[in-house]
């Protein structure tokens, strides 16, 4: 399986709304990082990751695409 493109070697700090549906980019090619814009369909092997949060606040969303806690940053970017 191909590796995703590293969109950035740092998390994206974003304010998310409670119970709103979001879609995290897993391929790294989306133009609206860290969210999916459907570009993965051209790449062919990736799928977006739908998610929601229960609390409205700022979150750190993974930019390197290698987190073990998708879509949230776990610090993996420090070793990329």
PDB file of N, CA and C in Angstrom:
ATOM      1  N   UNK A   1       0.848  -1.181   0.000  1.00  0.00           N
ATOM      2  CA  UNK A   1       0.000   0.000   0.000  1.00  0.00           C
ATOM      3  C   UNK A   1       0.894   1.245   0.000  1.00  0.00           C
ATOM      4  N   UNK A   2       0.620   2.209  -0.821  1.00  0.00           N
ATOM      5  CA  UNK A   2       1.435   3.421  -0.862  1.00  0.00           C
ATOM      6  C   UNK A   2       1.285   4.259   0.406  1.00  0.00           C
ATOM      7  N   UNK A   3       2.331   5.000   0.702  1.00  0.00           N
ATOM      8  CA  UNK A   3       2.317   5.907   1.847  1.00  0.00           C
ATOM      9  C   UNK A   3       1.589   7.196   1.468  1.00  0.00           C
ATOM     10  N   UNK A   4       0.892   7.802   2.426  1.00  0.00           N
ATOM     11  CA  UNK A   4       0.263   9.101   2.134  1.00  0.00           C
ATOM     12  C   UNK A   4       1.324  10.185   2.009  1.00  0.00           C
ATOM     13  N   UNK A   5       0.981  11.245   1.332  1.00  0.00           N
ATOM     14  CA  UNK A   5       1.848  12.420   1.240  1.00  0.00           C
ATOM     15  C   UNK A   5       1.789  13.154   2.576  1.00  0.00           C
ATOM     16  N   UNK A   6       2.927  13.575   3.076  1.00  0.00           N
ATOM     17  CA  UNK A   6       2.953  14.364   4.309  1.00  0.00           C
ATOM     18  C   UNK A   6       2.540  15.783   3.945  1.00  0.00           C
ATOM     19  N   UNK A   7       1.365  16.180   4.373  1.00  0.00           N
ATOM     20  CA  UNK A   7       0.855  17.520   4.053  1.00  0.00           C
ATOM     21  C   UNK A   7       1.662  18.591   4.774  1.00  0.00           C
ATOM     22  N   UNK A   8       2.001  18.336   6.041  1.00  0.00           N
ATOM     23  CA  UNK A   8       2.900  19.207   6.799  1.00  0.00           C
ATOM     24  C   UNK A   8       3.397  18.439   8.013  1.00  0.00           C
ATOM     25  N   UNK A   9       4.604  18.769   8.469  1.00  0.00           N
ATOM     26  CA  UNK A   9       5.196  18.077   9.609  1.00  0.00           C
ATOM     27  C   UNK A   9       4.848  18.781  10.911  1.00  0.00           C
ATOM     28  N   UNK A  10       3.574  19.019  11.072  1.00  0.00           N
ATOM     29  CA  UNK A  10       3.026  19.641  12.272  1.00  0.00           C
ATOM     30  C   UNK A  10       1.515  19.435  12.225  1.00  0.00           C
ATOM     31  N   UNK A  11       0.867  19.481  13.375  1.00  0.00           N
ATOM     32  CA  UNK A  11      -0.588  19.351  13.361  1.00  0.00           C
ATOM     33  C   UNK A  11      -1.264  20.640  12.899  1.00  0.00           C
ATOM     34  N   UNK A  12      -2.506  20.501  12.499  1.00  0.00           N
ATOM     35  CA  UNK A  12      -3.346  21.655  12.175  1.00  0.00           C
ATOM     36  C   UNK A  12      -4.173  21.956  13.412  1.00  0.00           C
ATOM     37  N   UNK A  13      -4.104  23.187  13.892  1.00  0.00           N
ATOM     38  CA  UNK A  13      -4.929  23.598  15.024  1.00  0.00           C
ATOM     39  C   UNK A  13      -6.220  24.152  14.451  1.00  0.00           C
ATOM     40  N   UNK A  14      -7.332  23.458  14.715  1.00  0.00           N
ATOM     41  CA  UNK A  14      -8.615  23.863  14.144  1.00  0.00           C
ATOM     42  C   UNK A  14      -9.702  23.847  15.216  1.00  0.00           C
ATOM     43  N   UNK A  15     -10.613  24.795  15.096  1.00  0.00           N
ATOM     44  CA  UNK A  15     -11.764  24.820  15.997  1.00  0.00           C
ATOM     45  C   UNK A  15     -12.860  23.991  15.339  1.00  0.00           C
ATOM     46  N   UNK A  16     -13.319  22.974  16.053  1.00  0.00           N
ATOM     47  CA  UNK A  16     -14.359  22.083  15.530  1.00  0.00           C
ATOM     48  C   UNK A  16     -15.639  22.259  16.332  1.00  0.00           C
ATOM     49  N   UNK A  17     -16.750  22.119  15.648  1.00  0.00           N
ATOM     50  CA  UNK A  17     -18.062  22.229  16.279  1.00  0.00           C
ATOM     51  C   UNK A  17     -18.537  20.861  16.755  1.00  0.00           C
ATOM     52  N   UNK A  18     -19.218  20.848  17.876  1.00  0.00           N
ATOM     53  CA  UNK A  18     -19.760  19.606  18.423  1.00  0.00           C
ATOM     54  C   UNK A  18     -20.793  19.007  17.481  1.00  0.00           C
ATOM     55  N   UNK A  19     -20.711  17.707  17.287  1.00  0.00           N
ATOM     56  CA  UNK A  19     -21.670  16.907  16.519  1.00  0.00           C
ATOM     57  C   UNK A  19     -21.759  17.254  15.032  1.00  0.00           C
ATOM     58  N   UNK A  20     -20.845  18.028  14.518  1.00  0.00           N
ATOM     59  CA  UNK A  20     -20.798  18.318  13.082  1.00  0.00           C
ATOM     60  C   UNK A  20     -19.965  17.229  12.411  1.00  0.00           C
ATOM     61  N   UNK A  21     -20.358  16.831  11.219  1.00  0.00           N
ATOM     62  CA  UNK A  21     -19.627  15.797  10.495  1.00  0.00           C
ATOM     63  C   UNK A  21     -18.446  16.413   9.743  1.00  0.00           C
ATOM     64  N   UNK A  22     -17.266  15.839   9.956  1.00  0.00           N
ATOM     65  CA  UNK A  22     -16.040  16.250   9.281  1.00  0.00           C
ATOM     66  C   UNK A  22     -15.462  15.039   8.555  1.00  0.00           C
ATOM     67  N   UNK A  23     -14.590  15.306   7.629  1.00  0.00           N
ATOM     68  CA  UNK A  23     -13.941  14.240   6.878  1.00  0.00           C
ATOM     69  C   UNK A  23     -12.448  14.571   6.780  1.00  0.00           C
ATOM     70  N   UNK A  24     -11.618  13.747   7.414  1.00  0.00           N
ATOM     71  CA  UNK A  24     -10.175  13.964   7.462  1.00  0.00           C
ATOM     72  C   UNK A  24      -9.511  13.392   6.218  1.00  0.00           C
ATOM     73  N   UNK A  25      -8.614  14.159   5.622  1.00  0.00           N
ATOM     74  CA  UNK A  25      -7.845  13.718   4.463  1.00  0.00           C
ATOM     75  C   UNK A  25      -6.810  12.691   4.903  1.00  0.00           C
ATOM     76  N   UNK A  26      -6.806  11.513   4.304  1.00  0.00           N
ATOM     77  CA  UNK A  26      -5.831  10.478   4.628  1.00  0.00           C
ATOM     78  C   UNK A  26      -4.728  10.360   3.583  1.00  0.00           C
ATOM     79  N   UNK A  27      -4.932  10.940   2.398  1.00  0.00           N
ATOM     80  CA  UNK A  27      -3.943  10.802   1.323  1.00  0.00           C
ATOM     81  C   UNK A  27      -2.889  11.905   1.344  1.00  0.00           C
ATOM     82  N   UNK A  28      -3.205  13.052   1.953  1.00  0.00           N
ATOM     83  CA  UNK A  28      -2.282  14.167   2.014  1.00  0.00           C
ATOM     84  C   UNK A  28      -2.325  15.089   0.809  1.00  0.00           C
ATOM     85  N   UNK A  29      -3.206  14.829  -0.130  1.00  0.00           N
ATOM     86  CA  UNK A  29      -3.270  15.599  -1.377  1.00  0.00           C
ATOM     87  C   UNK A  29      -4.362  16.662  -1.408  1.00  0.00           C
ATOM     88  N   UNK A  30      -5.260  16.673  -0.439  1.00  0.00           N
ATOM     89  CA  UNK A  30      -6.372  17.624  -0.414  1.00  0.00           C
ATOM     90  C   UNK A  30      -5.869  19.065  -0.392  1.00  0.00           C
ATOM     91  N   UNK A  31      -6.574  19.944  -1.062  1.00  0.00           N
ATOM     92  CA  UNK A  31      -6.232  21.367  -1.067  1.00  0.00           C
ATOM     93  C   UNK A  31      -6.835  22.108   0.130  1.00  0.00           C
ATOM     94  N   UNK A  32      -7.644  21.425   0.937  1.00  0.00           N
ATOM     95  CA  UNK A  32      -8.274  22.061   2.101  1.00  0.00           C
ATOM     96  C   UNK A  32      -7.851  21.350   3.394  1.00  0.00           C
ATOM     97  N   UNK A  33      -6.571  21.063   3.505  1.00  0.00           N
ATOM     98  CA  UNK A  33      -6.026  20.352   4.664  1.00  0.00           C
ATOM     99  C   UNK A  33      -6.477  20.999   5.973  1.00  0.00           C
ATOM    100  N   UNK A  34      -6.743  20.195   6.991  1.00  0.00           N
ATOM    101  CA  UNK A  34      -6.580  18.756   7.074  1.00  0.00           C
ATOM    102  C   UNK A  34      -7.804  17.968   6.612  1.00  0.00           C
ATOM    103  N   UNK A  35      -8.732  18.661   5.988  1.00  0.00           N
ATOM    104  CA  UNK A  35      -9.992  18.029   5.600  1.00  0.00           C
ATOM    105  C   UNK A  35      -9.943  17.495   4.169  1.00  0.00           C
ATOM    106  N   UNK A  36     -10.803  16.558   3.878  1.00  0.00           N
ATOM    107  CA  UNK A  36     -10.859  15.909   2.576  1.00  0.00           C
ATOM    108  C   UNK A  36     -11.624  16.758   1.557  1.00  0.00           C
ATOM    109  N   UNK A  37     -11.087  16.810   0.340  1.00  0.00           N
ATOM    110  CA  UNK A  37     -11.792  17.476  -0.758  1.00  0.00           C
ATOM    111  C   UNK A  37     -12.095  16.495  -1.897  1.00  0.00           C
ATOM    112  N   UNK A  38     -11.887  15.205  -1.646  1.00  0.00           N
ATOM    113  CA  UNK A  38     -12.176  14.179  -2.646  1.00  0.00           C
ATOM    114  C   UNK A  38     -11.002  13.814  -3.537  1.00  0.00           C
ATOM    115  N   UNK A  39      -9.856  14.450  -3.357  1.00  0.00           N
ATOM    116  CA  UNK A  39      -8.688  14.175  -4.192  1.00  0.00           C
ATOM    117  C   UNK A  39      -8.265  12.715  -4.109  1.00  0.00           C
ATOM    118  N   UNK A  40      -8.508  12.054  -2.986  1.00  0.00           N
ATOM    119  CA  UNK A  40      -8.117  10.649  -2.830  1.00  0.00           C
ATOM    120  C   UNK A  40      -8.723   9.757  -3.914  1.00  0.00           C
ATOM    121  N   UNK A  41      -9.834  10.172  -4.490  1.00  0.00           N
ATOM    122  CA  UNK A  41     -10.477   9.379  -5.540  1.00  0.00           C
ATOM    123  C   UNK A  41      -9.582   9.293  -6.770  1.00  0.00           C
ATOM    124  N   UNK A  42      -8.778  10.336  -7.017  1.00  0.00           N
ATOM    125  CA  UNK A  42      -7.831  10.322  -8.136  1.00  0.00           C
ATOM    126  C   UNK A  42      -6.635   9.433  -7.822  1.00  0.00           C
ATOM    127  N   UNK A  43      -6.224   9.415  -6.548  1.00  0.00           N
ATOM    128  CA  UNK A  43      -5.092   8.600  -6.121  1.00  0.00           C
ATOM    129  C   UNK A  43      -5.500   7.126  -6.129  1.00  0.00           C
ATOM    130  N   UNK A  44      -6.731   6.852  -5.705  1.00  0.00           N
ATOM    131  CA  UNK A  44      -7.309   5.528  -5.841  1.00  0.00           C
ATOM    132  C   UNK A  44      -7.216   4.553  -4.688  1.00  0.00           C
ATOM    133  N   UNK A  45      -6.292   4.712  -3.760  1.00  0.00           N
ATOM    134  CA  UNK A  45      -6.154   3.705  -2.708  1.00  0.00           C
ATOM    135  C   UNK A  45      -6.546   4.215  -1.323  1.00  0.00           C
ATOM    136  N   UNK A  46      -6.789   5.473  -1.195  1.00  0.00           N
ATOM    137  CA  UNK A  46      -7.121   6.065   0.097  1.00  0.00           C
ATOM    138  C   UNK A  46      -8.619   6.354   0.193  1.00  0.00           C
ATOM    139  N   UNK A  47      -9.108   6.448   1.425  1.00  0.00           N
ATOM    140  CA  UNK A  47     -10.486   6.848   1.694  1.00  0.00           C
ATOM    141  C   UNK A  47     -10.435   7.937   2.759  1.00  0.00           C
ATOM    142  N   UNK A  48     -11.373   8.845   2.704  1.00  0.00           N
ATOM    143  CA  UNK A  48     -11.431   9.860   3.757  1.00  0.00           C
ATOM    144  C   UNK A  48     -11.883   9.196   5.055  1.00  0.00           C
ATOM    145  N   UNK A  49     -11.627   9.861   6.160  1.00  0.00           N
ATOM    146  CA  UNK A  49     -12.021   9.337   7.465  1.00  0.00           C
ATOM    147  C   UNK A  49     -13.061  10.261   8.079  1.00  0.00           C
ATOM    148  N   UNK A  50     -14.324   9.835   8.084  1.00  0.00           N
ATOM    149  CA  UNK A  50     -15.371  10.655   8.702  1.00  0.00           C
ATOM    150  C   UNK A  50     -15.207  10.655  10.229  1.00  0.00           C
ATOM    151  N   UNK A  51     -15.470  11.807  10.846  1.00  0.00           N
ATOM    152  CA  UNK A  51     -15.399  11.881  12.306  1.00  0.00           C
ATOM    153  C   UNK A  51     -16.237  13.047  12.815  1.00  0.00           C
ATOM    154  N   UNK A  52     -16.524  12.991  14.108  1.00  0.00           N
ATOM    155  CA  UNK A  52     -17.231  14.047  14.819  1.00  0.00           C
ATOM    156  C   UNK A  52     -16.577  14.210  16.181  1.00  0.00           C
ATOM    157  N   UNK A  53     -16.767  15.356  16.790  1.00  0.00           N
ATOM    158  CA  UNK A  53     -16.317  15.575  18.158  1.00  0.00           C
ATOM    159  C   UNK A  53     -17.532  15.920  19.007  1.00  0.00           C
ATOM    160  N   UNK A  54     -17.429  15.645  20.288  1.00  0.00           N
ATOM    161  CA  UNK A  54     -18.553  15.890  21.186  1.00  0.00           C
ATOM    162  C   UNK A  54     -18.529  17.276  21.816  1.00  0.00           C
ATOM    163  N   UNK A  55     -17.357  17.910  21.773  1.00  0.00           N
ATOM    164  CA  UNK A  55     -17.207  19.214  22.420  1.00  0.00           C
ATOM    165  C   UNK A  55     -16.644  20.231  21.435  1.00  0.00           C
ATOM    166  N   UNK A  56     -17.244  21.411  21.392  1.00  0.00           N
ATOM    167  CA  UNK A  56     -16.721  22.478  20.549  1.00  0.00           C
ATOM    168  C   UNK A  56     -15.492  23.075  21.218  1.00  0.00           C
ATOM    169  N   UNK A  57     -14.365  22.975  20.532  1.00  0.00           N
ATOM    170  CA  UNK A  57     -13.111  23.544  21.034  1.00  0.00           C
ATOM    171  C   UNK A  57     -12.051  23.405  19.947  1.00  0.00           C
ATOM    172  N   UNK A  58     -10.822  23.823  20.245  1.00  0.00           N
ATOM    173  CA  UNK A  58      -9.728  23.675  19.297  1.00  0.00           C
ATOM    174  C   UNK A  58      -9.101  22.294  19.463  1.00  0.00           C
ATOM    175  N   UNK A  59      -8.819  21.665  18.338  1.00  0.00           N
ATOM    176  CA  UNK A  59      -8.210  20.342  18.300  1.00  0.00           C
ATOM    177  C   UNK A  59      -6.967  20.398  17.431  1.00  0.00           C
ATOM    178  N   UNK A  60      -6.066  19.461  17.649  1.00  0.00           N
ATOM    179  CA  UNK A  60      -4.876  19.327  16.825  1.00  0.00           C
ATOM    180  C   UNK A  60      -5.069  18.113  15.923  1.00  0.00           C
ATOM    181  N   UNK A  61      -5.235  18.390  14.630  1.00  0.00           N
ATOM    182  CA  UNK A  61      -5.501  17.366  13.634  1.00  0.00           C
ATOM    183  C   UNK A  61      -4.187  17.034  12.911  1.00  0.00           C
ATOM    184  N   UNK A  62      -3.931  15.769  12.741  1.00  0.00           N
ATOM    185  CA  UNK A  62      -2.677  15.290  12.156  1.00  0.00           C
ATOM    186  C   UNK A  62      -2.435  15.855  10.756  1.00  0.00           C
ATOM    187  N   UNK A  63      -1.214  16.326  10.529  1.00  0.00           N
ATOM    188  CA  UNK A  63      -0.814  16.833   9.218  1.00  0.00           C
ATOM    189  C   UNK A  63       0.120  15.893   8.487  1.00  0.00           C
ATOM    190  N   UNK A  64       0.802  15.005   9.234  1.00  0.00           N
ATOM    191  CA  UNK A  64       1.744  14.083   8.591  1.00  0.00           C
ATOM    192  C   UNK A  64       1.059  12.830   8.050  1.00  0.00           C
ATOM    193  N   UNK A  65      -0.168  12.588   8.470  1.00  0.00           N
ATOM    194  CA  UNK A  65      -0.995  11.459   8.028  1.00  0.00           C
ATOM    195  C   UNK A  65      -0.525  10.114   8.566  1.00  0.00           C
ATOM    196  N   UNK A  66       0.369  10.123   9.543  1.00  0.00           N
ATOM    197  CA  UNK A  66       0.930   8.880  10.070  1.00  0.00           C
ATOM    198  C   UNK A  66       0.553   8.619  11.528  1.00  0.00           C
ATOM    199  N   UNK A  67      -0.346   9.411  12.086  1.00  0.00           N
ATOM    200  CA  UNK A  67      -0.763   9.264  13.474  1.00  0.00           C
ATOM    201  C   UNK A  67      -1.359   7.882  13.765  1.00  0.00           C
ATOM    202  N   UNK A  68      -1.220   7.440  14.988  1.00  0.00           N
ATOM    203  CA  UNK A  68      -1.861   6.185  15.400  1.00  0.00           C
ATOM    204  C   UNK A  68      -3.220   6.458  16.035  1.00  0.00           C
ATOM    205  N   UNK A  69      -3.598   7.742  16.092  1.00  0.00           N
ATOM    206  CA  UNK A  69      -4.883   8.141  16.677  1.00  0.00           C
ATOM    207  C   UNK A  69      -5.659   9.032  15.702  1.00  0.00           C
ATOM    208  N   UNK A  70      -5.871   8.559  14.479  1.00  0.00           N
ATOM    209  CA  UNK A  70      -6.510   9.419  13.466  1.00  0.00           C
ATOM    210  C   UNK A  70      -7.905   9.876  13.873  1.00  0.00           C
ATOM    211  N   UNK A  71      -8.243  11.101  13.579  1.00  0.00           N
ATOM    212  CA  UNK A  71      -7.510  12.108  12.835  1.00  0.00           C
ATOM    213  C   UNK A  71      -6.630  12.996  13.713  1.00  0.00           C
ATOM    214  N   UNK A  72      -6.520  12.667  14.986  1.00  0.00           N
ATOM    215  CA  UNK A  72      -5.853  13.549  15.941  1.00  0.00           C
ATOM    216  C   UNK A  72      -4.347  13.306  15.989  1.00  0.00           C
ATOM    217  N   UNK A  73      -3.613  14.372  16.195  1.00  0.00           N
ATOM    218  CA  UNK A  73      -2.151  14.309  16.259  1.00  0.00           C
ATOM    219  C   UNK A  73      -1.711  13.537  17.505  1.00  0.00           C
ATOM    220  N   UNK A  74      -0.726  12.648  17.308  1.00  0.00           N
ATOM    221  CA  UNK A  74      -0.132  11.930  18.441  1.00  0.00           C
ATOM    222  C   UNK A  74       1.370  12.215  18.571  1.00  0.00           C
ATOM    223  N   UNK A  75       1.861  13.180  17.792  1.00  0.00           N
ATOM    224  CA  UNK A  75       3.273  13.549  17.854  1.00  0.00           C
ATOM    225  C   UNK A  75       4.166  12.812  16.875  1.00  0.00           C
ATOM    226  N   UNK A  76       3.595  11.935  16.052  1.00  0.00           N
ATOM    227  CA  UNK A  76       4.387  11.158  15.095  1.00  0.00           C
ATOM    228  C   UNK A  76       5.175  12.062  14.150  1.00  0.00           C
ATOM    229  N   UNK A  77       4.666  13.247  13.858  1.00  0.00           N
ATOM    230  CA  UNK A  77       5.352  14.161  12.941  1.00  0.00           C
ATOM    231  C   UNK A  77       6.772  14.489  13.401  1.00  0.00           C
ATOM    232  N   UNK A  78       7.045  14.333  14.667  1.00  0.00           N
ATOM    233  CA  UNK A  78       8.384  14.644  15.198  1.00  0.00           C
ATOM    234  C   UNK A  78       9.430  13.647  14.709  1.00  0.00           C
ATOM    235  N   UNK A  79       8.979  12.495  14.209  1.00  0.00           N
ATOM    236  CA  UNK A  79       9.904  11.459  13.735  1.00  0.00           C
ATOM    237  C   UNK A  79       9.878  11.269  12.232  1.00  0.00           C
ATOM    238  N   UNK A  80       9.143  12.107  11.513  1.00  0.00           N
ATOM    239  CA  UNK A  80       9.040  11.982  10.045  1.00  0.00           C
ATOM    240  C   UNK A  80      10.287  12.518   9.361  1.00  0.00           C
TER     241      UNK A  80
END
